[in-house]
mmCIF file of N, CA and C in Angstrom:
data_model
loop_
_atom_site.group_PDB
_atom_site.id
_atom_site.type_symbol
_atom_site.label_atom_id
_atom_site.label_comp_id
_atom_site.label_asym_id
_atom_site.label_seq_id
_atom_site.Cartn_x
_atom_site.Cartn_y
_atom_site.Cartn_z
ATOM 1 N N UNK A 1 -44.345 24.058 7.759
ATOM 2 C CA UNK A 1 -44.697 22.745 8.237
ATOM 3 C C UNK A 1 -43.616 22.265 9.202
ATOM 4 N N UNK A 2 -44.539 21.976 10.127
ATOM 5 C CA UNK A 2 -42.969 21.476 11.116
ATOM 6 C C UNK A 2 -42.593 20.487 10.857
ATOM 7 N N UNK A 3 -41.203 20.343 11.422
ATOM 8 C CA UNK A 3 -40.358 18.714 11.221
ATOM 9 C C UNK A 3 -40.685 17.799 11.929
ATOM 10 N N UNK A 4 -40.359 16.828 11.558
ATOM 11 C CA UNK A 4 -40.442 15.409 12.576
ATOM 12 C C UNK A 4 -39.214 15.687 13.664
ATOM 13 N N UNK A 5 -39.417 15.096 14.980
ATOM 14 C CA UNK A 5 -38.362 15.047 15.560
ATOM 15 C C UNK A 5 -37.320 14.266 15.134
ATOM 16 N N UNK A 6 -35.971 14.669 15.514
ATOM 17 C CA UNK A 6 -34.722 13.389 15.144
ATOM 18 C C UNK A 6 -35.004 12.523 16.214
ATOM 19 N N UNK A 7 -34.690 11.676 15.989
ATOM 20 C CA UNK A 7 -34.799 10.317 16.508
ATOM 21 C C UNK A 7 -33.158 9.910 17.041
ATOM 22 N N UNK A 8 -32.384 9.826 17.939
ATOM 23 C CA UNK A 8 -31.249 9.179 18.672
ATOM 24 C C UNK A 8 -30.873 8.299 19.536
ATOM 25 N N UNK A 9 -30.610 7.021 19.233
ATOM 26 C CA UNK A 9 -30.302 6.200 20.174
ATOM 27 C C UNK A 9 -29.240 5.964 20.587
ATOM 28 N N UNK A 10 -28.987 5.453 21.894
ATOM 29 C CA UNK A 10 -27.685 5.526 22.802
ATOM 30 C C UNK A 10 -26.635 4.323 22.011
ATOM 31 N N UNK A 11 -25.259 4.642 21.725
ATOM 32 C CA UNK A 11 -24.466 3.586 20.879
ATOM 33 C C UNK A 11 -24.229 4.229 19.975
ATOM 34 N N UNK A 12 -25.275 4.670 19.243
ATOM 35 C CA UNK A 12 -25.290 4.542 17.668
ATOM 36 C C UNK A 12 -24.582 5.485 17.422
ATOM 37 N N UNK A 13 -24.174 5.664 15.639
ATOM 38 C CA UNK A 13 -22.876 6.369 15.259
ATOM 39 C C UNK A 13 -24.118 7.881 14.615
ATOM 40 N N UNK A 14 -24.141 8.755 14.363
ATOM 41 C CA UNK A 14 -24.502 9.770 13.329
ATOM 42 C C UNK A 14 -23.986 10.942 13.019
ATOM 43 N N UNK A 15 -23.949 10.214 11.241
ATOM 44 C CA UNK A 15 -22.854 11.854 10.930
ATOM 45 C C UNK A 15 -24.098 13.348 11.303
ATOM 46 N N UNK A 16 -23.398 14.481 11.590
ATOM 47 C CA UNK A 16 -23.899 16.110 11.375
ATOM 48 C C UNK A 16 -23.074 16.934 10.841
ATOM 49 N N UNK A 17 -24.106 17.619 10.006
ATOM 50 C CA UNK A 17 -23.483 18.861 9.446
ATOM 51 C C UNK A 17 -24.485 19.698 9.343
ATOM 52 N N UNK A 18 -24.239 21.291 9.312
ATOM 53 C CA UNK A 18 -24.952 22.268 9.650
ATOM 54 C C UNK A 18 -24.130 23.295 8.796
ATOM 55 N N UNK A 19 -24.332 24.414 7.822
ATOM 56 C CA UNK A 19 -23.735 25.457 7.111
ATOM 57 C C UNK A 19 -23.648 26.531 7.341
ATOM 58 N N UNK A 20 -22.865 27.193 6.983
ATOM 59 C CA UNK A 20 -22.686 28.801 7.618
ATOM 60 C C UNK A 20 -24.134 29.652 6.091
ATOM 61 N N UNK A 21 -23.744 30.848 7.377
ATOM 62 C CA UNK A 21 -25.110 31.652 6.118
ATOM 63 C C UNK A 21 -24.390 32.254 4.911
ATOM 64 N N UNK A 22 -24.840 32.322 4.037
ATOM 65 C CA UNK A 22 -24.312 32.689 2.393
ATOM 66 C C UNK A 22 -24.063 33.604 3.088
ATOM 67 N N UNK A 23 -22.701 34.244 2.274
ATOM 68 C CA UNK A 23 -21.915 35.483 2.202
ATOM 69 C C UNK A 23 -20.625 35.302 3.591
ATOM 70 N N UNK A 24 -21.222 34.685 4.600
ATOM 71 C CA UNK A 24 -19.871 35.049 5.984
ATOM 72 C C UNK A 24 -18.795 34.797 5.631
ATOM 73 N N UNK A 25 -17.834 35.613 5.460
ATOM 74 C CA UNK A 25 -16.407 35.440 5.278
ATOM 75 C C UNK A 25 -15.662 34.163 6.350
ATOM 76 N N UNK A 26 -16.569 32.422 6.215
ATOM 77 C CA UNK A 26 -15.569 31.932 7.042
ATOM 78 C C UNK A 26 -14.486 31.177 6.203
ATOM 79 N N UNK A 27 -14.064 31.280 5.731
ATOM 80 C CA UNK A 27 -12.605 30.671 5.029
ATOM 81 C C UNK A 27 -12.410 29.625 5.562
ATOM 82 N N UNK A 28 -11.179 28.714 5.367
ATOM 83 C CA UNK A 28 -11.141 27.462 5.643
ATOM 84 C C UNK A 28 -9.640 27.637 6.270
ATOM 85 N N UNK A 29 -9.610 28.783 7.353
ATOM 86 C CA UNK A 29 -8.261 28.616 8.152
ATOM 87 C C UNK A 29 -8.014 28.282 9.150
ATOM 88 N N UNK A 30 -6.367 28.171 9.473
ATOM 89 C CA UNK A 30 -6.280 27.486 11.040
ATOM 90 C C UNK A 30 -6.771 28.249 11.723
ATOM 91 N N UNK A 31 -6.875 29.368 11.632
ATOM 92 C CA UNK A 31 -7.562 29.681 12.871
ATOM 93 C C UNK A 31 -9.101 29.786 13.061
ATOM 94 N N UNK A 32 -9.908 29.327 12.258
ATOM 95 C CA UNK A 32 -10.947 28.982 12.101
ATOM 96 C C UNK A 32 -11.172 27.492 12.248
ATOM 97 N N UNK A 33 -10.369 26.798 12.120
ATOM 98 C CA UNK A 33 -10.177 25.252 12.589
ATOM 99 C C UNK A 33 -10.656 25.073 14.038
ATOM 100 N N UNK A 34 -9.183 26.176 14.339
ATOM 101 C CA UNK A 34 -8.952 25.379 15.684
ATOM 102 C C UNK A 34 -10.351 26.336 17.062
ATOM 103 N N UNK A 35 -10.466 27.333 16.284
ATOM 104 C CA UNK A 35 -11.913 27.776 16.842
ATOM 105 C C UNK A 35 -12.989 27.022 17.037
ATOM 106 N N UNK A 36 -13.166 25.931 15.833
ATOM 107 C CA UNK A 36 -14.276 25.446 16.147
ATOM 108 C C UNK A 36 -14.029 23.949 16.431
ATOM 109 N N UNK A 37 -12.619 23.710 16.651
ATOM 110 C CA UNK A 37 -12.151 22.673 17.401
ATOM 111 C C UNK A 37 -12.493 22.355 18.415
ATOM 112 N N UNK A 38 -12.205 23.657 19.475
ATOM 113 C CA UNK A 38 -12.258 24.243 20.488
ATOM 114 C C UNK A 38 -13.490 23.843 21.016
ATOM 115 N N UNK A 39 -14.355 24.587 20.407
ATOM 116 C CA UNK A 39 -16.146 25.077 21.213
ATOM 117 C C UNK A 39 -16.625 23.727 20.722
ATOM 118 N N UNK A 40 -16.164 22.587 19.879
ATOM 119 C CA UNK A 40 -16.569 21.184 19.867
ATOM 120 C C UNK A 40 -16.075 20.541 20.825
ATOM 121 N N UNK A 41 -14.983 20.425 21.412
ATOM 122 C CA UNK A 41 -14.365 19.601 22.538
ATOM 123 C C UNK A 41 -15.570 20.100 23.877
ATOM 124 N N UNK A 42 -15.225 21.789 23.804
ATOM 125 C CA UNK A 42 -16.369 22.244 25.324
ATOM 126 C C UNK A 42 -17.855 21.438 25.090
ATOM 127 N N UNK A 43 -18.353 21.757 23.943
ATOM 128 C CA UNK A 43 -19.647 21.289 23.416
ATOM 129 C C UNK A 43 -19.923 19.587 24.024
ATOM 130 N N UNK A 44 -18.717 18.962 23.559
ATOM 131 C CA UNK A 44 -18.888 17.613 23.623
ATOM 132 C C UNK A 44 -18.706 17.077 25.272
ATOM 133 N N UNK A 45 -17.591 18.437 26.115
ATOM 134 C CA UNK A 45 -17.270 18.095 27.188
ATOM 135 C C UNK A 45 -18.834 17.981 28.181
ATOM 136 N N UNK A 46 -19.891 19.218 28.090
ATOM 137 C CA UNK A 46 -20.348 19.985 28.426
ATOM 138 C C UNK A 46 -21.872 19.044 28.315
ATOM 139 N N UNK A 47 -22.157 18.628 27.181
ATOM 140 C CA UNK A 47 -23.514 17.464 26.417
ATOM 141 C C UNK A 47 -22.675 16.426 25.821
ATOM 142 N N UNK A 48 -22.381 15.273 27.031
ATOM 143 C CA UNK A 48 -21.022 14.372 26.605
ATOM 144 C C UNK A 48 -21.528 13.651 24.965
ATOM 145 N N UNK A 49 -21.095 13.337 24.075
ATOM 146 C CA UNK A 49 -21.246 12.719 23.288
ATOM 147 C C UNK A 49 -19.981 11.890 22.430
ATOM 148 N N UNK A 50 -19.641 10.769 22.167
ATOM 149 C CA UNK A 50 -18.368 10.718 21.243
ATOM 150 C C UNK A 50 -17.959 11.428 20.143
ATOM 151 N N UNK A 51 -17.104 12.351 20.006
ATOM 152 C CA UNK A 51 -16.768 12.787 18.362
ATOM 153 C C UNK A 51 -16.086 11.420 17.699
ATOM 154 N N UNK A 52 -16.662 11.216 16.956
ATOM 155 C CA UNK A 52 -15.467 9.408 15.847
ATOM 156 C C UNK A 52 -15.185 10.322 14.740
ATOM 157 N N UNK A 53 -15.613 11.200 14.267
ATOM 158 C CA UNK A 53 -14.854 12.131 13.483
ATOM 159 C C UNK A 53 -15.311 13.301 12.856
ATOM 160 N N UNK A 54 -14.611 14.107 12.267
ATOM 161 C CA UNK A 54 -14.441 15.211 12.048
ATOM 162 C C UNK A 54 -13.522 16.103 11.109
ATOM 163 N N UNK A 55 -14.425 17.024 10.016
ATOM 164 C CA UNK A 55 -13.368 17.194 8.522
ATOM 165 C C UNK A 55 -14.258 18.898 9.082
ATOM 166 N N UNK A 56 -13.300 20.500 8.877
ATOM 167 C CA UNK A 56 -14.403 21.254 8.736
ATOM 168 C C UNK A 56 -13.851 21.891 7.600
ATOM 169 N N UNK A 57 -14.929 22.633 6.643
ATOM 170 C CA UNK A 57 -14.704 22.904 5.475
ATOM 171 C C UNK A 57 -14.651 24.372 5.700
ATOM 172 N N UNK A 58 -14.609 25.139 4.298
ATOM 173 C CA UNK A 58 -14.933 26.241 4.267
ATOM 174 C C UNK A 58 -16.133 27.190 5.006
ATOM 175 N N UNK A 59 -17.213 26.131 4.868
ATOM 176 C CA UNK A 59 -18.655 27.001 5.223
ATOM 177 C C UNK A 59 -19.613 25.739 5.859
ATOM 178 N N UNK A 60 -18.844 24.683 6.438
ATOM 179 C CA UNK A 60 -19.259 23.605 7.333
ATOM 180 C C UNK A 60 -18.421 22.612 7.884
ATOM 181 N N UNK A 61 -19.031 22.040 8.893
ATOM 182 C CA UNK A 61 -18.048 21.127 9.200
ATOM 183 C C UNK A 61 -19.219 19.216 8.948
ATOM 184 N N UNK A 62 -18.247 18.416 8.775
ATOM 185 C CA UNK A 62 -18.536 17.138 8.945
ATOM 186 C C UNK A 62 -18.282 16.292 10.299
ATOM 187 N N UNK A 63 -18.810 16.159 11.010
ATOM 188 C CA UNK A 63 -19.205 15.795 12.691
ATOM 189 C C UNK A 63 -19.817 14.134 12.379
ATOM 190 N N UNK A 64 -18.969 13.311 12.742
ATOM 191 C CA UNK A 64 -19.651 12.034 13.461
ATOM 192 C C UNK A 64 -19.837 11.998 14.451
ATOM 193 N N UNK A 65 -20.824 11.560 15.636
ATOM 194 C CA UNK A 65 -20.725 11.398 16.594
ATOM 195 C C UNK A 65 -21.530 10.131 17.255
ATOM 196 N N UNK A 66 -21.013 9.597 18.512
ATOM 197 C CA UNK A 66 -21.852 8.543 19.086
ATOM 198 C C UNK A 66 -22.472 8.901 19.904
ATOM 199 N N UNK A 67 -23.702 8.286 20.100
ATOM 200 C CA UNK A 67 -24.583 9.109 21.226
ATOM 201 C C UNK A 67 -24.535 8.566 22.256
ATOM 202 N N UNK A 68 -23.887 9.166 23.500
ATOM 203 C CA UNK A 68 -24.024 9.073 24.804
ATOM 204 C C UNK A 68 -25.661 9.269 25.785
ATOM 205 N N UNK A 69 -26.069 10.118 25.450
ATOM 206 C CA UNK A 69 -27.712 10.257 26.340
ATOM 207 C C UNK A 69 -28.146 10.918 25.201
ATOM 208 N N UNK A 70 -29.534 10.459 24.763
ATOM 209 C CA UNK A 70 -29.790 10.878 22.918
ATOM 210 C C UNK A 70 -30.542 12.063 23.573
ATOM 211 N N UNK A 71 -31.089 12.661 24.873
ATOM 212 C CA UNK A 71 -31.476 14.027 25.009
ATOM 213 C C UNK A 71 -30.547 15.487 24.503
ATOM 214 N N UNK A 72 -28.745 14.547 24.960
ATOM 215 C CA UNK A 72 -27.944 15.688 25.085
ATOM 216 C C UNK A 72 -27.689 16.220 23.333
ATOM 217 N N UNK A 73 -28.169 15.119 22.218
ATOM 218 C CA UNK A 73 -27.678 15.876 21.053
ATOM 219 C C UNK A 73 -27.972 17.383 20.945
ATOM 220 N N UNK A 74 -29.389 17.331 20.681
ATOM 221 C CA UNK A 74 -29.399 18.523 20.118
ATOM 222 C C UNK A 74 -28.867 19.874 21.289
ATOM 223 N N UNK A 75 -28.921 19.433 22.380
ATOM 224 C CA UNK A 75 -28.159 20.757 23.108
ATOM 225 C C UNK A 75 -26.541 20.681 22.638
ATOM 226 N N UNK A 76 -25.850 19.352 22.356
ATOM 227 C CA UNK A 76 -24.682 19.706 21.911
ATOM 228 C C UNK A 76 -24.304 20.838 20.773
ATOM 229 N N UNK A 77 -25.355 20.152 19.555
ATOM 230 C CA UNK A 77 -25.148 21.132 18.238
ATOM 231 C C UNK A 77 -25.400 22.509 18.650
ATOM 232 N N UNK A 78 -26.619 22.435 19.363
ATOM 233 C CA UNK A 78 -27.067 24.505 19.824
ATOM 234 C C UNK A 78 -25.666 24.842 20.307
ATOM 235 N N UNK A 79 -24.910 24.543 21.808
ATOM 236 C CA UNK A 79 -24.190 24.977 21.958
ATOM 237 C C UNK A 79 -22.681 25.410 21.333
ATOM 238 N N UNK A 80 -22.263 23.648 20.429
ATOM 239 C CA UNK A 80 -21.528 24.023 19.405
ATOM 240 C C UNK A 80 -22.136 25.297 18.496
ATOM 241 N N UNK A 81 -22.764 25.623 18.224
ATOM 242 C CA UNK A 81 -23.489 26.675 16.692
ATOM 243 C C UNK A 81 -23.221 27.845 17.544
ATOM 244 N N UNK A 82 -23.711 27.766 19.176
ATOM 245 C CA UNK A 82 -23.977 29.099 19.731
ATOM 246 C C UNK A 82 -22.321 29.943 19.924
ATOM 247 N N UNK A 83 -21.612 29.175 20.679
ATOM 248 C CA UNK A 83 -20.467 29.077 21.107
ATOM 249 C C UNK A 83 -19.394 29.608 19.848
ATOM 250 N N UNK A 84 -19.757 28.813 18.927
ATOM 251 C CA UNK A 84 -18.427 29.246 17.768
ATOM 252 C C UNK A 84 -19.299 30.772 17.483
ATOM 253 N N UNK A 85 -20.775 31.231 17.439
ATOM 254 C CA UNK A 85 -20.705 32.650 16.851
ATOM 255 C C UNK A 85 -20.732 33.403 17.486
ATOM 256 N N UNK A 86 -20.422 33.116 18.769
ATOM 257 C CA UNK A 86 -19.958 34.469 19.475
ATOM 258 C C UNK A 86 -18.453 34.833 19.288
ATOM 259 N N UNK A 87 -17.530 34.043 19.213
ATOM 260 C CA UNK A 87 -16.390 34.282 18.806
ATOM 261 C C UNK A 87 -16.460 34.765 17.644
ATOM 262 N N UNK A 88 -16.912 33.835 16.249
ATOM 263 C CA UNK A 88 -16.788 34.326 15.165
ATOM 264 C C UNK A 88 -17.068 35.719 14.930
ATOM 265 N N UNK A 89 -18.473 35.958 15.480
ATOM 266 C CA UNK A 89 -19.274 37.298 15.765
ATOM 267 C C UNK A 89 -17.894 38.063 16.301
ATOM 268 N N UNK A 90 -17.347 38.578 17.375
ATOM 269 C CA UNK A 90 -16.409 38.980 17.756
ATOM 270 C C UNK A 90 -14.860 39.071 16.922
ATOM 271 N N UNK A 91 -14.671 37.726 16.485
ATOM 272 C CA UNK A 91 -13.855 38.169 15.427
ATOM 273 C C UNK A 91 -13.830 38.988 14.106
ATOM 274 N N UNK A 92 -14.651 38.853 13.434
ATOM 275 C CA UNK A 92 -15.306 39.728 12.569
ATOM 276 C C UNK A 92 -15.570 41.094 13.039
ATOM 277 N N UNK A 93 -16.063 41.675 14.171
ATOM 278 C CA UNK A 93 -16.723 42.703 14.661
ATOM 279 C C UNK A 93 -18.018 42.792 14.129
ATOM 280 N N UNK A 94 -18.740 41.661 14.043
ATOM 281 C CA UNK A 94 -20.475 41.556 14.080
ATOM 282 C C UNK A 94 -20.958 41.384 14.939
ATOM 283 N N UNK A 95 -21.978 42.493 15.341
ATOM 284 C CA UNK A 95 -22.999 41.827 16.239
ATOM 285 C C UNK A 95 -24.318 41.677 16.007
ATOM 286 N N UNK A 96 -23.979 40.535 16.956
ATOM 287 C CA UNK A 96 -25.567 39.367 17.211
ATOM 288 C C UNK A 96 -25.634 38.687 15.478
ATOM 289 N N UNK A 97 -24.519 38.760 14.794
ATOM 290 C CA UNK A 97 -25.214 38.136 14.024
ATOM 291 C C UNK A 97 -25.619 36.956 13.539
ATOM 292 N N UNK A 98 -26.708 36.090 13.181
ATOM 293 C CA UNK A 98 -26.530 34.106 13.104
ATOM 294 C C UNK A 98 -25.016 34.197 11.747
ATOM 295 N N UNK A 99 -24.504 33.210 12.335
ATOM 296 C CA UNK A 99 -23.386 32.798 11.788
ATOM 297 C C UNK A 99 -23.746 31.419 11.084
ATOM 298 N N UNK A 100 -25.020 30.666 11.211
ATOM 299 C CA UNK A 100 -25.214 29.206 10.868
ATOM 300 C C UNK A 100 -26.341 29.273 10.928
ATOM 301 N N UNK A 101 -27.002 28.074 9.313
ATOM 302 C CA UNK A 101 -28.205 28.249 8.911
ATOM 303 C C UNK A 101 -29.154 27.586 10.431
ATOM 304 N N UNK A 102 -30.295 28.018 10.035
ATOM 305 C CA UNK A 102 -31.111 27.318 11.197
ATOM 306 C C UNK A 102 -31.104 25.514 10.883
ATOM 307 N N UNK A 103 -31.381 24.706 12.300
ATOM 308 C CA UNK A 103 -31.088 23.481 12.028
ATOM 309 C C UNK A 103 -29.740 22.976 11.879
ATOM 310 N N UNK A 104 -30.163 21.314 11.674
ATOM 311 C CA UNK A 104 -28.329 20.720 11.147
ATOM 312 C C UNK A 104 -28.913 19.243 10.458
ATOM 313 N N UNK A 105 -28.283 18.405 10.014
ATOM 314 C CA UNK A 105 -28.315 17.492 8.933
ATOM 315 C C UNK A 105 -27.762 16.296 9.832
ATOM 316 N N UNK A 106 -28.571 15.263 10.413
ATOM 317 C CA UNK A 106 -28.283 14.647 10.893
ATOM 318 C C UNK A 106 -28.842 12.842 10.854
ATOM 319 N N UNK A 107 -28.627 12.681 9.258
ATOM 320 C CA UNK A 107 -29.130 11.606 9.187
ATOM 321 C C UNK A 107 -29.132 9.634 9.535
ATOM 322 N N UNK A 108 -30.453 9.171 9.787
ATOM 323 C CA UNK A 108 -29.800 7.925 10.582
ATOM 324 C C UNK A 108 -28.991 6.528 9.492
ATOM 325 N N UNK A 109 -27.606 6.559 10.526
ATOM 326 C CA UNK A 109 -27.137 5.371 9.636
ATOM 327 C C UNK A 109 -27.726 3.741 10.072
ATOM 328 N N UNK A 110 -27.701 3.628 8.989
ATOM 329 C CA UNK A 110 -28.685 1.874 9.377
ATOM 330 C C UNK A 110 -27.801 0.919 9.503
ATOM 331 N N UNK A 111 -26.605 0.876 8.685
ATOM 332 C CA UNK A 111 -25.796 -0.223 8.955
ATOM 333 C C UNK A 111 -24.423 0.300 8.898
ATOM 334 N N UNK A 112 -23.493 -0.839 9.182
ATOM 335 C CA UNK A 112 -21.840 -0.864 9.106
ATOM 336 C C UNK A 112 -21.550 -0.082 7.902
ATOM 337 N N UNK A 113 -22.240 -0.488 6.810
ATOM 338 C CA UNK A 113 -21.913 0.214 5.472
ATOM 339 C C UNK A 113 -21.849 0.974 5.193
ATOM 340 N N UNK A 114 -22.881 1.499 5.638
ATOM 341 C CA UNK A 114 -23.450 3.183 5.352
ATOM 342 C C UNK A 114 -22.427 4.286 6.349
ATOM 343 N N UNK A 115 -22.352 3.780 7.023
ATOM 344 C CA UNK A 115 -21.198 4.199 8.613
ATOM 345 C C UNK A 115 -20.036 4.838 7.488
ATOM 346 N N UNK A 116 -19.649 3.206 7.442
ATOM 347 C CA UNK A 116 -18.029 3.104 6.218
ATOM 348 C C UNK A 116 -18.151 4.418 5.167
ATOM 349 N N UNK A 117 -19.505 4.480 4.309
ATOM 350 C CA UNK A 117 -19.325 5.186 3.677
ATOM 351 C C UNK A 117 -19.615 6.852 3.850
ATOM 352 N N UNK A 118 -20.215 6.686 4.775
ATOM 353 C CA UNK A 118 -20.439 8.191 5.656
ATOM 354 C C UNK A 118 -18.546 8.718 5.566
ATOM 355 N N UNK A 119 -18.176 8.275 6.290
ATOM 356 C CA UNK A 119 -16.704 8.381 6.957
ATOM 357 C C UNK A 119 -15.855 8.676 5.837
ATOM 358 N N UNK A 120 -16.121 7.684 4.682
ATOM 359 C CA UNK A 120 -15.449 8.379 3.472
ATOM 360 C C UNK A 120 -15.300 9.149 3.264
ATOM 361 N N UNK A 121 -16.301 9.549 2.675
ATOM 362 C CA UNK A 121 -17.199 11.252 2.403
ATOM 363 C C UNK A 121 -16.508 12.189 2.897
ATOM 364 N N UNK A 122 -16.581 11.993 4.669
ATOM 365 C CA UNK A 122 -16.256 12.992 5.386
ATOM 366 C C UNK A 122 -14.881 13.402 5.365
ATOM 367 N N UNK A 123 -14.080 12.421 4.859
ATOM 368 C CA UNK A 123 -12.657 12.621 5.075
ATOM 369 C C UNK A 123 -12.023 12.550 3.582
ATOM 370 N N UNK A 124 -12.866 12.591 2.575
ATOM 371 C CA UNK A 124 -12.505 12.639 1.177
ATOM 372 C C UNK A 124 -13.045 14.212 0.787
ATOM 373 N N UNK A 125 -13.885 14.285 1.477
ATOM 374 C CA UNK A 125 -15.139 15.876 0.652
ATOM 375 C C UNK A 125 -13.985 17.304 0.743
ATOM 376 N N UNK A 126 -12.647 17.591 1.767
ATOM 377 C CA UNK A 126 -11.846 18.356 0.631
ATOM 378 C C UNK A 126 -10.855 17.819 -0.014
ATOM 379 N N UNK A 127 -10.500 16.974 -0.337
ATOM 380 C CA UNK A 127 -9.882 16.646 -1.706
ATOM 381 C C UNK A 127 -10.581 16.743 -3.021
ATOM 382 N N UNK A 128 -12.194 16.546 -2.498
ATOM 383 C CA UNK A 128 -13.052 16.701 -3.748
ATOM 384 C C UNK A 128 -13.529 17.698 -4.326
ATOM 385 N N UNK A 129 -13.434 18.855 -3.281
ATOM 386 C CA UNK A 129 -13.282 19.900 -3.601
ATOM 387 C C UNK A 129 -12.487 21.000 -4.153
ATOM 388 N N UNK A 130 -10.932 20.548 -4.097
ATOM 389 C CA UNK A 130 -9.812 20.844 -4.005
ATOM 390 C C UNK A 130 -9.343 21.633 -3.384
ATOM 391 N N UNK A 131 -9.926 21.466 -1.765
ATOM 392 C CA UNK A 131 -9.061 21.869 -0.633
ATOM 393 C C UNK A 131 -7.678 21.642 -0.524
ATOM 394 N N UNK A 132 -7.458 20.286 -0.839
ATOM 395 C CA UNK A 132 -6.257 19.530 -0.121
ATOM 396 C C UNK A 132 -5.494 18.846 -1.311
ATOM 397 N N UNK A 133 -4.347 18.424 -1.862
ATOM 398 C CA UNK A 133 -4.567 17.642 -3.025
ATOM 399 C C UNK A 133 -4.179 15.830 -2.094
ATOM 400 N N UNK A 134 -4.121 15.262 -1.180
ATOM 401 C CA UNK A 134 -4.788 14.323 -0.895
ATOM 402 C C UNK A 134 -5.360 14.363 0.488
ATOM 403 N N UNK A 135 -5.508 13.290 1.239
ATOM 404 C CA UNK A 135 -6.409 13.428 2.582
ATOM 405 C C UNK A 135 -5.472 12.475 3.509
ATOM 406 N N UNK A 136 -4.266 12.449 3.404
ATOM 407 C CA UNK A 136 -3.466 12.118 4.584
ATOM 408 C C UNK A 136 -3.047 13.628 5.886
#
């Protein structure tokens, strides 16, 4: 059954997240950080959008963003998704393989609140995991 389209308006804040596929060895290192640091800055340079923030985990990352032209989202995420697995792909020595489930999680916030508590989340979820033992 197909999906509804996402819906994006220009201003507005929305968190994304999108998961790697069961089993990929992506760990939660710097150099896996700053990889997908990287192909988010090009991503964002490239389909302008605001990043307001950003936590990446083991096997996802947490992405706020503001929408600049609500066409450019979803080419941002493709290119972010595309971009980090060719490297990853390459680092590993896989080829062609999807590195990230199909889709991404991009739900609408309605108010200030929900924003606030989005942002929490995002910047609490490894301590809660016990990535980190706090989130400074």
């Amino acid at each position: 059954m197909p999906r509804n389209p996402k819906l994006f308006i220009h201003g507005c804040a929305y968190p994304i997240t999108f998961r790697a596929q069961t089993g990929l060895p992506l760990a939660c290192h710097k150099y896996m950080k700053t990889i997908i640091e990287s192909k988010l800055a090009q991503a964002a340079r490239v389909h302008p959008v605001i990043l307001s923030d950003c936590t990446i985990m083991a096997n996802h990352p947490h992405l706020t963003i503001v929408v600049i032209d609500p066409n450019q989202v979803d080419q941002f995420v493709k290119h972010l998704k595309a971009e980090t697995a060719h490297i990853i792909n390459r680092l590993f020595g896989i080829p062609k393989r999807n590195v990230w489930e199909e889709g991404y999680d991009s739900p609408n916030v309605l108010d200030l609140e929900s924003l606030i508590e989005r942002t929490i989340y995002t910047y609490s979820n490894p301590q809660k995991a016990n990535l980190v033992d706090t989130i400074e």
